Amino acid sequence: MNTRKVVFLFNSTLLIGTTFGFIMGFVLDLQTHINDLANLRFGGVAMIAITAAIWTVIAQMGFFAYLTIHRFGLGMFKSVSLWNKVQIVLIAFALFDLMFFRYLLFAEDGETILHFAVMPAMLLIYGWIVAKIKAKDTNQSAFVPALFFMIVVTTIEWIPALRENDLTFILNAIVPLLVANTWQILVLHRLHAQPNGRQPTVEMEQKRDKQTTKRTNEQRNKQGKKKKAK
């Protein structure tokens, strides 16, 4: 992508994530903020906006970090299907850890591990929906990477709030994170598909990935035939 597209992605994500995060923060303590505004006290409202913006920027950093990791994974495993399988394993680990470690650290008397399964289950459902939309808009091979991003990367970004075990803090964090990550993962291929000089489109990159996998398989087949011939 060129600079104009990167700037658009950054600004639009910051605006959308901050807006939804601000709405959530305002609603969670509605009466207090209404009273503050009635008395012309804007410090609390400003802090909500700043906090939402910070979480949105964290989501943006996580997104660009994942794009780098995704390319690194494709290069290391030399196969889209193998890299997808690795991501599926990491998704399972992330969901289990989100349930188990919160149970281990914060469980009170009478609470079972099932009480802590709700949060990862909801994250899985939401991530699955976003990944299906991504796959429908592009191709089926984009499903696993999108699901990985929405679950694993979001969970990593969410850790500072999860460590506090405060429901208000957790909700104030997850809303801008999910909104920003959803927007980024669903708008990226649309930006990438726009004409941009010599910059490859998303279809060209997908074709290149398939060709790389095909060449790798052909090389393995040739090596296997040589070994049999010996």
N, CA and C of each residue as an Amber inpcrd file, in Angstrom:
protein
   690
   0.8410000  -1.1910000   0.0000000   0.0000000   0.0000000   0.0000000
   0.8760000   1.2410000   0.0000000   0.3360000   2.3050000  -0.5880000
   1.0820000   3.5610000  -0.5620000   0.7760000   4.3280000   0.7260000
   1.4540000   5.4750000   0.8620000   1.3320000   6.2600000   2.0940000
  -0.0970000   6.7330000   2.3260000  -0.7760000   7.1070000   1.2590000
  -2.1440000   7.6150000   1.3910000  -3.0650000   6.5590000   1.9970000
  -2.9220000   5.3210000   1.5730000  -3.7610000   4.2500000   2.1040000
  -3.4200000   3.9390000   3.5600000  -2.1400000   3.9690000   3.8870000
  -1.7260000   3.7170000   5.2690000  -2.2780000   4.7930000   6.2000000
  -2.1940000   6.0480000   5.7520000  -2.7150000   7.1610000   6.5540000
  -4.2240000   7.0270000   6.7310000  -4.9240000   6.6570000   5.6540000
  -6.3730000   6.4620000   5.7520000  -6.7040000   5.3510000   6.7380000
  -5.9750000   4.2320000   6.6510000  -6.2290000   3.1080000   7.5490000
  -5.9920000   3.5080000   9.0000000  -4.9080000   4.2400000   9.2430000
  -4.5940000   4.6640000  10.6090000  -5.6620000   5.6140000  11.1450000
  -5.9850000   6.6420000  10.3740000  -6.9360000   7.6570000  10.8460000
  -8.3430000   7.0910000  11.0170000  -8.7830000   6.2940000  10.0520000
 -10.1400000   5.7360000  10.1380000 -10.2550000   4.7600000  11.3070000
  -9.2280000   3.9470000  11.5090000  -9.2410000   3.0130000  12.6390000
  -9.2480000   3.7580000  13.9650000  -8.4240000   4.7890000  14.0590000
  -8.3610000   5.5790000  15.2940000  -9.7070000   6.2260000  15.5960000
 -10.3520000   6.7610000  14.5640000 -11.6430000   7.4150000  14.7480000
 -12.7210000   6.4220000  15.1670000 -12.8090000   5.2990000  14.4610000
 -13.8630000   4.3210000  14.7390000 -13.6600000   3.6620000  16.1020000
 -12.4310000   3.2240000  16.3770000 -12.1560000   2.5710000  17.6530000
 -12.3710000   3.4910000  18.8370000 -11.9020000   4.7350000  18.7120000
 -12.0640000   5.7000000  19.7990000 -13.5350000   6.0330000  20.0260000
 -14.2920000   6.1680000  18.9430000 -15.7170000   6.4980000  19.0580000
 -16.4850000   5.4170000  19.8130000 -16.3080000   4.1680000  19.4050000
 -17.0290000   3.0770000  20.0710000 -16.5290000   2.8720000  21.4980000
 -15.2210000   3.0330000  21.7030000 -14.6860000   2.9240000  23.0550000
 -15.2130000   4.0200000  23.9610000 -15.3470000   5.2210000  23.4070000
 -15.8880000   6.3420000  24.1790000 -17.3430000   6.0840000  24.5580000
 -18.1220000   5.5840000  23.6080000 -19.5350000   5.2930000  23.8870000
 -19.6600000   4.2520000  25.0000000 -18.8500000   3.1930000  24.9180000
 -18.8990000   2.1510000  25.9470000 -18.5050000   2.7080000  27.3100000
 -17.4160000   3.4700000  27.3560000 -16.9720000   4.0500000  28.6200000
 -17.9900000   5.0010000  29.2100000 -18.6510000   5.7590000  28.3600000
 -19.6660000   6.7080000  28.8220000 -20.8790000   5.9720000  29.3800000
 -21.3140000   4.9260000  28.6800000 -22.5080000   4.1830000  29.0970000
 -22.2640000   3.4210000  30.3990000 -21.0560000   2.8930000  30.5910000
 -20.7670000   2.0980000  31.7830000 -20.8750000   2.9050000  33.0740000
 -20.6580000   4.2030000  32.9760000 -20.8030000   5.0660000  34.1610000
 -21.6320000   6.2870000  33.7650000 -22.8090000   6.0140000  33.2300000
 -23.6330000   7.0300000  32.5910000 -23.9990000   8.1720000  33.5330000
 -24.5290000   7.8510000  34.6940000 -25.0260000   8.8850000  35.5970000
 -23.9080000   9.8160000  36.0600000 -22.7600000   9.2450000  36.3390000
 -21.6230000  10.0660000  36.7830000 -21.2100000  11.0570000  35.7130000
 -21.1430000  10.6000000  34.4760000 -20.6960000  11.4770000  33.3950000
 -21.7520000  12.5270000  33.0490000 -23.0160000  12.1650000  33.1670000
 -24.0760000  13.1540000  32.9380000 -23.9930000  14.2610000  33.9840000
 -23.7700000  13.8670000  35.2260000 -23.6220000  14.8630000  36.2920000
 -22.3950000  15.7470000  36.0650000 -21.3050000  15.1400000  35.6120000
 -20.0930000  15.9210000  35.3320000 -20.3460000  16.9490000  34.2390000
 -21.0210000  16.5270000  33.1700000 -21.3040000  17.4550000  32.0690000
 -22.2590000  18.5540000  32.5190000 -23.2260000  18.1920000  33.3580000
 -24.1760000  19.1970000  33.8560000 -23.4770000  20.2520000  34.6990000
 -22.4040000  19.8570000  35.3630000 -21.6360000  20.7870000  36.1990000
 -20.3980000  21.3340000  35.4800000 -20.3810000  21.1280000  34.1530000
 -19.2850000  21.6320000  33.3110000 -17.9250000  21.0770000  33.7350000
 -17.9230000  19.8240000  34.1440000 -16.6640000  19.1430000  34.4420000
 -16.4000000  18.1440000  33.3150000 -15.3500000  18.3800000  32.5510000
 -15.0970000  17.5880000  31.3460000 -13.8990000  16.6460000  31.4860000
 -13.2850000  16.6360000  32.6530000 -12.0970000  15.8060000  32.8410000
 -12.3720000  14.3260000  32.6730000 -13.4700000  13.8450000  33.2650000
 -13.7990000  12.4300000  33.1680000 -14.1240000  12.0030000  31.7530000
 -14.8750000  12.8370000  31.0480000 -15.2360000  12.5320000  29.6640000
 -13.9960000  12.5240000  28.7790000 -13.1110000  13.4920000  29.0020000
 -11.8710000  13.5430000  28.2230000 -11.0190000  12.3060000  28.4750000
 -10.9930000  11.8450000  29.7120000 -10.2120000  10.6550000  30.0490000
 -10.7560000   9.4110000  29.3570000 -12.0810000   9.3300000  29.2110000
 -12.6750000   8.2010000  28.4820000 -12.1740000   8.1790000  27.0440000
 -12.1910000   9.3510000  26.4000000 -11.7510000   9.4410000  25.0120000
 -10.2760000   9.0840000  24.8760000  -9.4590000   9.5710000  25.7960000
  -8.0210000   9.2820000  25.7440000  -7.7620000   7.7890000  25.9400000
  -8.4640000   7.1990000  26.8990000  -8.3030000   5.7630000  27.1540000
  -8.7150000   4.9360000  25.9430000  -9.8440000   5.2910000  25.3280000
 -10.3050000   4.5780000  24.1340000  -9.3030000   4.7240000  22.9970000
  -8.7260000   5.9070000  22.8530000  -7.7310000   6.1360000  21.8040000
  -6.4800000   5.2960000  22.0460000  -6.0680000   5.1740000  23.3040000
  -4.8840000   4.3660000  23.6260000  -5.1040000   2.9030000  23.2600000
  -6.2640000   2.3650000  23.6150000  -6.5580000   0.9730000  23.2620000
  -6.6270000   0.7880000  21.7470000  -7.1320000   1.7920000  21.0510000
  -7.1960000   1.7060000  19.5930000  -5.8040000   1.6960000  18.9830000
  -4.9110000   2.5120000  19.4940000  -3.5250000   2.5290000  19.0010000
  -2.8460000   1.1910000  19.2860000  -3.1290000   0.5980000  20.4380000
  -2.5990000  -0.7340000  20.7400000  -3.0810000  -1.7440000  19.6970000
  -4.3590000  -1.6390000  19.3190000  -4.9050000  -2.5240000  18.2870000
  -4.1950000  -2.3140000  16.9550000  -3.8740000  -1.0840000  16.6290000
  -3.1720000  -0.8000000  15.3830000  -1.7650000  -1.3820000  15.3970000
  -1.0730000  -1.2580000  16.5090000   0.2650000  -1.8420000  16.6170000
   0.2020000  -3.3590000  16.4870000  -0.8170000  -3.9640000  17.1090000
  -0.9810000  -5.4020000  17.0040000  -1.2640000  -5.8490000  15.5840000
  -2.0230000  -5.0510000  14.8550000  -2.3650000  -5.3930000  13.4740000
  -1.1320000  -5.4000000  12.5810000  -0.3410000  -4.3580000  12.6540000
   0.8480000  -4.2980000  11.8070000   1.8870000  -5.3250000  12.2420000
   1.9260000  -5.6430000  13.5350000   2.8170000  -6.7090000  13.9970000
   2.3740000  -8.0500000  13.4170000   1.0560000  -8.2810000  13.3820000
   0.5680000  -9.5420000  12.8320000   0.8600000  -9.6620000  11.3390000
   0.7410000  -8.5790000  10.5980000   1.0510000  -8.6400000   9.1690000
   2.4860000  -9.1000000   8.9510000   3.3960000  -8.6240000   9.7950000
   4.7940000  -9.0470000   9.7050000   4.9410000 -10.5180000  10.0800000
   4.2850000 -10.9200000  11.1740000   4.3620000 -12.3120000  11.6220000
   3.7640000 -13.2530000  10.5790000   2.6750000 -12.8220000   9.9490000
   2.0190000 -13.6550000   8.9330000   2.9520000 -13.9210000   7.7560000
   3.6280000 -12.8850000   7.2880000   4.5810000 -13.0550000   6.1890000
   5.7420000 -13.9420000   6.6220000   6.2020000 -13.7480000   7.8450000
   7.2950000 -14.5580000   8.3780000   6.8820000 -16.0240000   8.4660000
   5.6540000 -16.2690000   8.9120000   5.1630000 -17.6380000   9.0150000
   5.0540000 -18.3170000   7.6630000   4.5520000 -17.6010000   6.6660000
   4.4600000 -18.1630000   5.3180000   5.8370000 -18.5000000   4.7710000
   6.8030000 -17.6100000   5.0400000   8.1560000 -17.8610000   4.5510000
   8.8290000 -19.0180000   5.2660000   8.5550000 -19.1810000   6.5490000
   9.2150000 -20.2260000   7.3300000   8.6320000 -21.6070000   7.0450000
   7.3110000 -21.7050000   6.9510000   6.6810000 -23.0100000   6.7620000
   6.5200000 -23.3900000   5.2870000   6.6960000 -22.4300000   4.3860000
   6.6930000 -22.6960000   2.9430000   5.3860000 -23.2900000   2.4400000
   4.3320000 -23.1760000   3.2190000   3.0470000 -23.7470000   2.8200000
   1.9250000 -23.0260000   3.5470000   0.9280000 -22.5860000   2.7950000
  -0.2100000 -21.8980000   3.4000000  -0.9760000 -22.8380000   4.3250000
  -1.1850000 -24.0750000   3.8930000  -1.9590000 -25.0270000   4.7000000
  -1.2410000 -25.3660000   6.0040000   0.0760000 -25.5370000   5.9540000
   0.8280000 -25.8490000   7.1680000   0.8220000 -24.6690000   8.1360000
   0.9980000 -23.4660000   7.6130000   0.9680000 -22.2690000   8.4490000
  -0.4150000 -22.0910000   9.0710000  -1.4620000 -22.4100000   8.3260000
  -2.8190000 -22.3250000   8.8770000  -3.0220000 -23.3200000  10.0200000
  -2.4560000 -24.5170000   9.8750000  -2.5720000 -25.5160000  10.9450000
  -1.8660000 -25.0490000  12.2160000  -0.7070000 -24.4240000  12.0410000
   0.0150000 -23.8770000  13.1950000  -0.8300000 -22.8070000  13.8820000
  -1.4800000 -21.9600000  13.0820000  -2.3230000 -20.9020000  13.6460000
  -3.5250000 -21.4790000  14.3950000  -4.0830000 -22.5680000  13.8860000
  -5.2150000 -23.2130000  14.5670000  -4.7970000 -23.7140000  15.9450000
  -3.6080000 -24.3020000  16.0250000  -3.0880000 -24.7680000  17.3160000
  -2.9170000 -23.5940000  18.2780000  -2.3810000 -22.4890000  17.7800000
  -2.1780000 -21.3080000  18.6210000  -3.5090000 -20.7020000  19.0640000
  -4.5250000 -20.7610000  18.2000000  -5.8640000 -20.2900000  18.5750000
  -6.4010000 -21.1120000  19.7440000  -6.2500000 -22.4280000  19.6500000
  -6.7250000 -23.3090000  20.7230000  -6.0030000 -23.0100000  22.0370000
  -4.6940000 -22.8040000  21.9630000  -3.9230000 -22.4710000  23.1630000
  -4.3940000 -21.1480000  23.7670000  -4.6200000 -20.1540000  22.9140000
  -5.0310000 -18.8330000  23.4060000  -6.3790000 -18.9010000  24.1080000
  -7.3300000 -19.6180000  23.5280000  -8.6520000 -19.7370000  24.1410000
  -8.5840000 -20.4970000  25.4660000  -7.7940000 -21.5650000  25.4840000
  -7.6510000 -22.3300000  26.7240000  -6.9820000 -21.4940000  27.8110000
  -5.9250000 -20.7810000  27.4470000  -5.2150000 -19.9460000  28.4280000
  -6.1040000 -18.8290000  28.9650000  -6.9210000 -18.2570000  28.0760000
  -7.8250000 -17.1900000  28.4980000  -8.8110000 -17.6920000  29.5480000
  -9.1790000 -18.9460000  29.4410000 -10.0860000 -19.5430000  30.4180000
  -9.3280000 -20.0270000  31.6600000  -8.2760000 -20.8080000  31.4570000
  -7.6150000 -21.4950000  32.5700000  -6.8780000 -20.5410000  33.5090000
  -6.0980000 -19.6230000  32.9580000  -5.2970000 -18.7560000  33.8160000
  -6.1520000 -17.7500000  34.5830000  -7.2490000 -17.3000000  33.9950000
  -8.1470000 -16.4230000  34.7430000  -8.8290000 -17.2070000  35.8690000
  -9.1530000 -18.4570000  35.5970000  -9.7120000 -19.3120000  36.6530000
  -8.6820000 -19.5370000  37.7540000  -7.4510000 -19.7820000  37.3600000
  -6.3810000 -20.0470000  38.3220000  -6.1060000 -18.8370000  39.2120000
  -6.1770000 -17.6400000  38.6350000  -5.8000000 -16.4250000  39.3590000
  -6.9630000 -15.7610000  40.0940000  -8.1700000 -15.8700000  39.5280000
  -9.2620000 -15.0430000  40.0470000 -10.4790000 -15.8190000  40.5410000
 -10.4460000 -17.1330000  40.4870000 -11.6240000 -17.9140000  40.8970000
 -11.8990000 -17.7380000  42.3880000 -13.1700000 -17.5480000  42.7180000
 -13.5930000 -17.4370000  44.1110000 -14.3060000 -18.7190000  44.5290000
 -14.6240000 -18.8210000  45.7990000 -15.2930000 -20.0220000  46.3070000
 -16.6070000 -20.2590000  45.5660000 -16.7940000 -21.4770000  45.1100000
 -18.0240000 -21.8370000  44.4170000 -17.9510000 -21.6810000  42.9110000
 -16.9290000 -21.0250000  42.3990000 -16.7870000 -20.8380000  40.9560000
 -16.0010000 -21.9960000  40.3540000 -16.4800000 -22.4880000  39.2360000
 -15.7780000 -23.5420000  38.5110000 -15.1350000 -22.9490000  37.2710000
 -14.3720000 -23.7710000  36.5850000 -13.6860000 -23.2960000  35.3870000
 -14.6750000 -22.9100000  34.2940000 -15.8850000 -23.4790000  34.3580000
 -16.9040000 -23.1570000  33.3580000 -17.3470000 -21.6980000  33.4530000
 -17.2600000 -21.1130000  34.6470000 -17.6050000 -19.6990000  34.7930000
 -16.6770000 -18.8180000  33.9540000 -15.4640000 -19.2950000  33.7410000
 -14.4740000 -18.5120000  33.0080000 -14.3950000 -18.9170000  31.5340000
 -15.3040000 -19.8020000  31.1120000 -15.3420000 -20.2140000  29.7100000
 -16.2060000 -19.2890000  28.8670000 -16.9990000 -18.4420000  29.5150000
 -17.9150000 -17.5650000  28.7810000 -17.1430000 -16.5660000  27.9230000
 -16.1330000 -15.9420000  28.5070000 -15.3820000 -14.9160000  27.7890000
 -14.6860000 -15.4550000  26.5360000 -13.9110000 -16.5500000  26.6340000
 -13.3070000 -17.0910000  25.4120000 -14.3330000 -17.6020000  24.4100000
 -15.4660000 -18.1220000  24.9030000 -16.5080000 -18.5980000  23.9880000
 -17.0890000 -17.4390000  23.1770000 -17.3510000 -16.3260000  23.8340000
 -17.8870000 -15.1580000  23.1380000 -16.8670000 -14.5900000  22.1530000
 -15.5890000 -14.5840000  22.5560000 -14.5430000 -14.1090000  21.6520000
 -14.4320000 -15.0140000  20.4330000 -14.5590000 -16.3230000  20.6430000
 -14.5100000 -17.2780000  19.5320000 -15.6680000 -17.0560000  18.5710000
 -16.8630000 -16.8790000  19.1010000 -18.0370000 -16.6630000  18.2500000
 -17.8830000 -15.3880000  17.4300000 -17.4720000 -14.3150000  18.0880000
 -17.3000000 -13.0440000  17.3770000 -16.1980000 -13.1600000  16.3250000
 -15.0720000 -13.7500000  16.7120000 -13.9760000 -13.9100000  15.7670000
 -14.3630000 -14.7770000  14.5850000 -15.1510000 -15.8180000  14.8440000
 -15.6140000 -16.7220000  13.7810000 -16.4770000 -15.9560000  12.7730000
 -17.3620000 -15.1140000  13.2640000 -18.2260000 -14.3290000  12.3770000
 -17.3950000 -13.3940000  11.5020000 -16.4490000 -12.6930000  12.1140000
 -15.5940000 -11.7720000  11.3560000 -14.7690000 -12.5380000  10.3270000
 -14.2300000 -13.6900000  10.7200000 -13.4130000 -14.4860000   9.8030000
 -14.2410000 -15.0160000   8.6300000 -15.5000000 -15.3840000   8.8760000
 -16.3710000 -15.8470000   7.7890000 -16.6520000 -14.7210000   6.8020000
 -16.8470000 -13.5190000   7.3260000 -17.0580000 -12.3630000   6.4480000
 -15.8090000 -12.1070000   5.6140000 -14.6450000 -12.1880000   6.2600000
 -13.3770000 -11.9900000   5.5560000 -13.2030000 -13.0260000   4.4520000
 -13.4930000 -14.2880000   4.7640000 -13.3590000 -15.3550000   3.7790000
 -14.3480000 -15.1810000   2.6320000 -15.5430000 -14.7280000   2.9430000
 -16.5520000 -14.5020000   1.9030000 -16.1340000 -13.3710000   0.9790000
 -15.5360000 -12.3290000   1.5360000 -15.1170000 -11.1790000   0.7320000
 -13.8620000 -11.4640000  -0.0860000 -13.0240000 -12.4000000   0.3740000
 -11.7730000 -12.6990000  -0.3330000 -11.7950000 -14.1420000  -0.8240000
 -11.2670000 -15.0630000  -0.0330000 -11.3350000 -16.4860000  -0.3460000
 -11.2250000 -17.2870000   0.9470000 -11.4800000 -18.5760000   0.8560000
 -11.5620000 -19.4110000   2.0500000 -10.2390000 -19.4990000   2.7920000
  -9.1260000 -19.3270000   2.0740000  -7.8180000 -19.4260000   2.7240000
  -7.5700000 -18.2820000   3.7030000  -8.3810000 -17.2270000   3.6360000
  -8.2190000 -16.0890000   4.5490000  -8.9320000 -16.3080000   5.8780000
  -9.7000000 -17.4010000   5.9870000 -10.4940000 -17.6170000   7.2020000
  -9.6200000 -17.8140000   8.4380000  -8.6690000 -18.7320000   8.3600000
  -7.8380000 -19.0420000   9.5300000  -6.9810000 -17.8540000   9.9590000
  -6.2800000 -17.1650000   9.0360000  -5.5180000 -15.9870000   9.4650000
  -6.3840000 -14.9190000  10.1270000  -7.5860000 -14.6990000   9.5870000
  -8.4830000 -13.7050000  10.1850000  -8.9350000 -14.1480000  11.5730000
  -9.2500000 -15.4370000  11.7210000  -9.6600000 -15.9590000  13.0260000
  -8.5090000 -15.8580000  14.0280000  -7.3040000 -16.1730000  13.5780000
  -6.1200000 -16.0580000  14.4340000  -5.9330000 -14.6240000  14.9080000
  -6.0610000 -13.6910000  13.9850000  -5.8780000 -12.2880000  14.3500000
  -6.9260000 -11.8390000  15.3540000  -8.1850000 -12.1890000  15.0950000
  -9.2640000 -11.7300000  15.9600000  -9.2100000 -12.3580000  17.3550000
  -8.6470000 -13.5530000  17.4750000  -8.6160000 -14.2220000  18.7770000
  -7.2660000 -14.0670000  19.4650000  -6.2030000 -14.5260000  18.8200000
  -4.8850000 -14.5450000  19.4660000  -4.3340000 -13.1340000  19.6530000
  -4.3350000 -12.3520000  18.5830000  -3.7730000 -11.0030000  18.6690000
  -4.6090000 -10.1260000  19.5980000  -5.9280000 -10.2320000  19.4900000
  -6.7920000  -9.4520000  20.3850000  -6.5610000  -9.8270000  21.8450000
  -6.3990000 -11.1130000  22.1210000  -6.1490000 -11.5560000  23.4960000
  -4.8410000 -10.9850000  24.0340000  -3.8000000 -10.9850000  23.2130000
  -2.5120000 -10.4220000  23.6320000  -2.6580000  -8.9330000  23.9270000
  -3.3700000  -8.2260000  23.0720000  -3.5860000  -6.7890000  23.2860000
  -4.4170000  -6.5260000  24.5450000  -5.2320000  -7.4780000  24.9000000
  -6.1870000  -7.3580000  26.0040000  -5.5670000  -7.6410000  27.3700000
  -4.3750000  -8.2180000  27.3950000  -3.7550000  -8.7010000  28.6340000
  -3.6810000  -7.6480000  29.7420000  -3.2840000  -6.3940000  29.4560000
  -3.2190000  -5.4120000  30.5570000  -4.5330000  -5.2480000  31.3100000
  -5.6570000  -5.3120000  30.5980000  -6.9650000  -5.1990000  31.2580000
  -7.3430000  -6.4910000  31.9610000  -7.0080000  -7.6320000  31.3580000
  -7.3540000  -8.9180000  31.9570000  -6.6440000  -9.1300000  33.2870000
  -5.4640000  -8.5920000  33.4230000  -4.6990000  -8.7710000  34.6640000
  -5.3490000  -8.0580000  35.8500000  -6.1370000  -7.0300000  35.5710000
  -6.7850000  -6.2780000  36.6520000  -8.0500000  -6.9600000  37.1580000
  -8.6470000  -7.8010000  36.3220000  -9.8760000  -8.5180000  36.6800000
 -10.9830000  -7.5750000  37.1370000 -11.0650000  -6.4290000  36.4800000
 -12.1310000  -5.4630000  36.7500000 -13.0360000  -5.4180000  35.5230000
 -14.3120000  -5.7450000  35.6980000 -15.2160000  -5.8750000  34.5610000
 -15.3100000  -4.5850000  33.7590000 -15.3790000  -3.4550000  34.4370000
 -15.4670000  -2.1740000  33.7310000 -14.2250000  -1.9320000  32.8890000
 -13.0690000  -2.1820000  33.4620000 -11.8080000  -2.0110000  32.7400000
 -11.7290000  -2.9700000  31.5560000 -12.1620000  -4.2100000  31.7730000
 -12.1350000  -5.2210000  30.7130000 -13.0250000  -4.8080000  29.5390000
 -14.2270000  -4.3260000  29.8370000 -15.1470000  -3.9010000  28.7750000
 -14.6520000  -2.6430000  28.0750000 -14.0920000  -1.7130000  28.8450000
 -13.5500000  -0.4940000  28.2440000 -12.4030000  -0.7910000  27.2940000
 -11.7160000  -1.9060000  27.5260000 -10.6030000  -2.2830000  26.6580000
 -11.0660000  -3.0840000  25.4480000 -11.9380000  -4.0680000  25.6640000
 -12.2690000  -4.9950000  24.5880000 -13.0880000  -4.3450000  23.4790000
 -13.9200000  -3.3690000  23.8070000 -14.7460000  -2.7460000  22.7650000
 -13.8990000  -2.0220000  21.7180000 -13.0200000  -1.0800000  22.0930000
 -12.1880000  -0.4550000  21.0600000 -11.2450000  -1.4400000  20.3800000
 -10.7570000  -2.4460000  21.1130000  -9.8780000  -3.4400000  20.5010000
 -10.6130000  -4.2300000  19.4200000 -11.7940000  -4.7390000  19.7390000
 -12.5440000  -5.5380000  18.7680000 -13.0140000  -4.7010000  17.5860000
 -13.5010000  -3.5080000  17.8690000 -13.9800000  -2.6430000  16.7840000
 -12.8280000  -2.2790000  15.8520000 -11.6930000  -1.8810000  16.4270000
 -10.5390000  -1.5040000  15.6090000 -10.0130000  -2.6950000  14.8160000
  -9.8970000  -3.8480000  15.4580000  -9.3800000  -5.0260000  14.7620000
 -10.3340000  -5.5060000  13.6730000 -11.6300000  -5.4370000  13.9420000
 -12.6140000  -5.8180000  12.9250000 -12.5140000  -4.9090000  11.7100000
 -12.4520000  -3.6220000  11.9520000 -12.3420000  -2.6650000  10.8550000
 -11.0670000  -2.9080000  10.0480000  -9.9560000  -3.1080000  10.7290000
  -8.6800000  -3.2680000  10.0260000  -8.6550000  -4.5260000   9.1630000
  -9.1220000  -5.6430000   9.7170000  -9.0430000  -6.9000000   8.9820000
 -10.0210000  -6.9320000   7.8090000 -11.1450000  -6.2070000   7.9220000
 -12.1430000  -6.2320000   6.8520000 -11.9220000  -5.1630000   5.7910000
 -11.1760000  -4.1160000   6.1240000 -10.9520000  -3.0530000   5.1480000
  -9.6330000  -3.2320000   4.4080000  -8.7310000  -4.0500000   4.9520000
  -7.3910000  -4.1690000   4.3610000  -7.4390000  -4.6390000   2.9170000
  -8.1840000  -5.7150000   2.6400000  -8.2030000  -6.2400000   1.2740000
  -8.8760000  -5.2710000   0.3040000  -9.7820000  -4.4530000   0.8050000
 -10.4150000  -3.4560000  -0.0610000  -9.4140000  -2.3680000  -0.4420000
  -8.6050000  -1.9570000   0.5160000  -7.5600000  -0.9780000   0.2060000
  -6.5090000  -1.5870000  -0.7060000  -6.1670000  -2.8360000  -0.4280000
  -5.1290000  -3.5080000  -1.2010000  -5.5590000  -3.7310000  -2.6480000
  -6.8640000  -3.9150000  -2.8600000  -7.3700000  -4.2010000  -4.2030000
  -7.4370000  -2.9680000  -5.0900000  -7.3410000  -1.7940000  -4.4910000
  -7.3940000  -0.5660000  -5.2770000  -6.1180000  -0.3990000  -6.0920000
  -6.2210000   0.1040000  -7.3290000  -5.0290000   0.3020000  -8.1590000
  -4.0120000   1.1810000  -7.4510000  -2.7410000   0.7560000  -7.5710000
  -1.6930000   1.4940000  -6.8660000  -0.3510000   1.3090000  -7.5660000
  -0.3190000   1.6560000  -8.8160000   0.9410000   1.5700000  -9.5470000
   1.4090000   0.1290000  -9.6500000   2.6380000  -0.1330000  -9.2340000
   3.2090000  -1.4680000  -9.2880000   2.9130000  -2.2980000  -8.0460000
   2.2170000  -1.7200000  -7.0960000   1.9180000  -2.4350000  -5.8580000
   0.9920000  -3.6130000  -6.1590000   1.3570000  -4.8530000  -5.7420000
   0.5020000  -6.0060000  -6.0180000  -0.8110000  -5.9320000  -5.2570000
  -1.8800000  -6.4100000  -5.8930000  -3.1740000  -6.4520000  -5.2250000
  -3.2440000  -7.7000000  -4.3550000  -4.2960000  -7.8040000  -3.5760000
  -4.4370000  -8.9680000  -2.7040000  -4.5850000 -10.2440000  -3.5280000
  -5.2420000 -10.1500000  -4.7000000  -5.3740000 -11.3240000  -5.5570000
  -4.0200000 -11.7790000  -6.0770000  -3.1550000 -10.8170000  -6.4100000
  -1.8190000 -11.1560000  -6.8970000  -0.9910000 -11.8280000  -5.8040000
  -1.1290000 -11.3410000  -4.5770000  -0.3770000 -11.9460000  -3.4740000
  -0.8750000 -13.3590000  -3.1750000  -2.1830000 -13.5500000  -3.2550000
  -2.7290000 -14.8850000  -3.0270000  -2.2650000 -15.8520000  -4.1190000
  -2.2140000 -15.3690000  -5.3460000  -1.7290000 -16.1920000  -6.4460000
  -0.2640000 -16.5440000  -6.2410000   0.5180000 -15.5700000  -5.7660000
   1.9360000 -15.8050000  -5.5030000   2.1270000 -16.8360000  -4.4000000
   1.2830000 -16.7730000  -3.3600000   1.3740000 -17.7510000  -2.2700000
   1.0720000 -19.1600000  -2.7750000   0.0590000 -19.2820000  -3.6400000
  -0.2850000 -20.5910000  -4.1890000   0.8430000 -21.1310000  -5.0610000
   1.4660000 -20.2350000  -5.8480000   2.5750000 -20.6590000  -6.6950000
   3.7640000 -21.1130000  -5.8560000   4.0180000 -20.4120000  -4.7500000
   5.1100000 -20.8010000  -3.8540000   4.8620000 -22.1810000  -3.2640000
   3.6240000 -22.4240000  -2.8280000   3.2700000 -23.7320000  -2.2770000
   3.3960000 -24.8210000  -3.3330000   2.9720000 -24.5140000  -4.5600000
   3.0460000 -25.4850000  -5.6450000   4.4880000 -25.8370000  -5.9630000
   5.3590000 -24.8080000  -6.0330000   6.7740000 -25.0670000  -6.3210000
   7.4220000 -25.8930000  -5.2120000   7.0500000 -25.6030000  -3.9680000
   7.6010000 -26.3570000  -2.8360000   7.1970000 -27.8240000  -2.9130000
   5.9370000 -28.0790000  -3.2390000   5.4590000 -29.4630000  -3.3610000
   6.1410000 -30.1850000  -4.5110000   6.3460000 -29.4750000  -5.6250000
   7.0270000 -30.0800000  -6.7700000   8.4630000 -30.4470000  -6.4280000
   9.1410000 -29.5500000  -5.6910000  10.5140000 -29.8350000  -5.2840000
  10.5810000 -31.0450000  -4.3640000   9.6170000 -31.1580000  -3.4540000
   9.5880000 -32.3090000  -2.5530000   9.3410000 -33.6000000  -3.3230000
   8.4470000 -33.5270000  -4.3190000   8.1680000 -34.7180000  -5.1280000
   9.3950000 -35.1520000  -5.9090000  10.1300000 -34.1780000  -6.4570000
  11.3470000 -34.4960000  -7.2060000  12.3930000 -35.1280000  -6.3080000
  12.5410000 -34.5640000  -5.0970000  13.5050000 -35.1240000  -4.1590000
  13.1250000 -36.5440000  -3.7540000  11.8010000 -36.7660000  -3.5880000
  11.3400000 -38.1050000  -3.2420000  11.6150000 -39.1040000  -4.3500000
  11.4310000 -38.6950000  -5.6070000  11.6940000 -39.5770000  -6.7460000
  13.1750000 -39.8950000  -6.8590000  14.0310000 -38.8950000  -6.5860000
  15.4780000 -39.1210000  -6.6540000  15.9250000 -40.1380000  -5.6070000
  15.3400000 -40.0160000  -4.3870000  15.6980000 -40.9540000  -3.3330000
  15.2710000 -42.3720000  -3.6930000  14.0760000 -42.5040000  -4.2980000
  13.6040000 -43.8270000  -4.7070000  14.4830000 -44.4060000  -5.8080000
  14.9450000 -43.5310000  -6.7270000  15.7910000 -43.9820000  -7.8330000
  17.1240000 -44.5140000  -7.3240000  17.6410000 -43.8820000  -6.2400000
  18.9060000 -44.3440000  -5.6670000  18.7210000 -45.7040000  -4.9870000
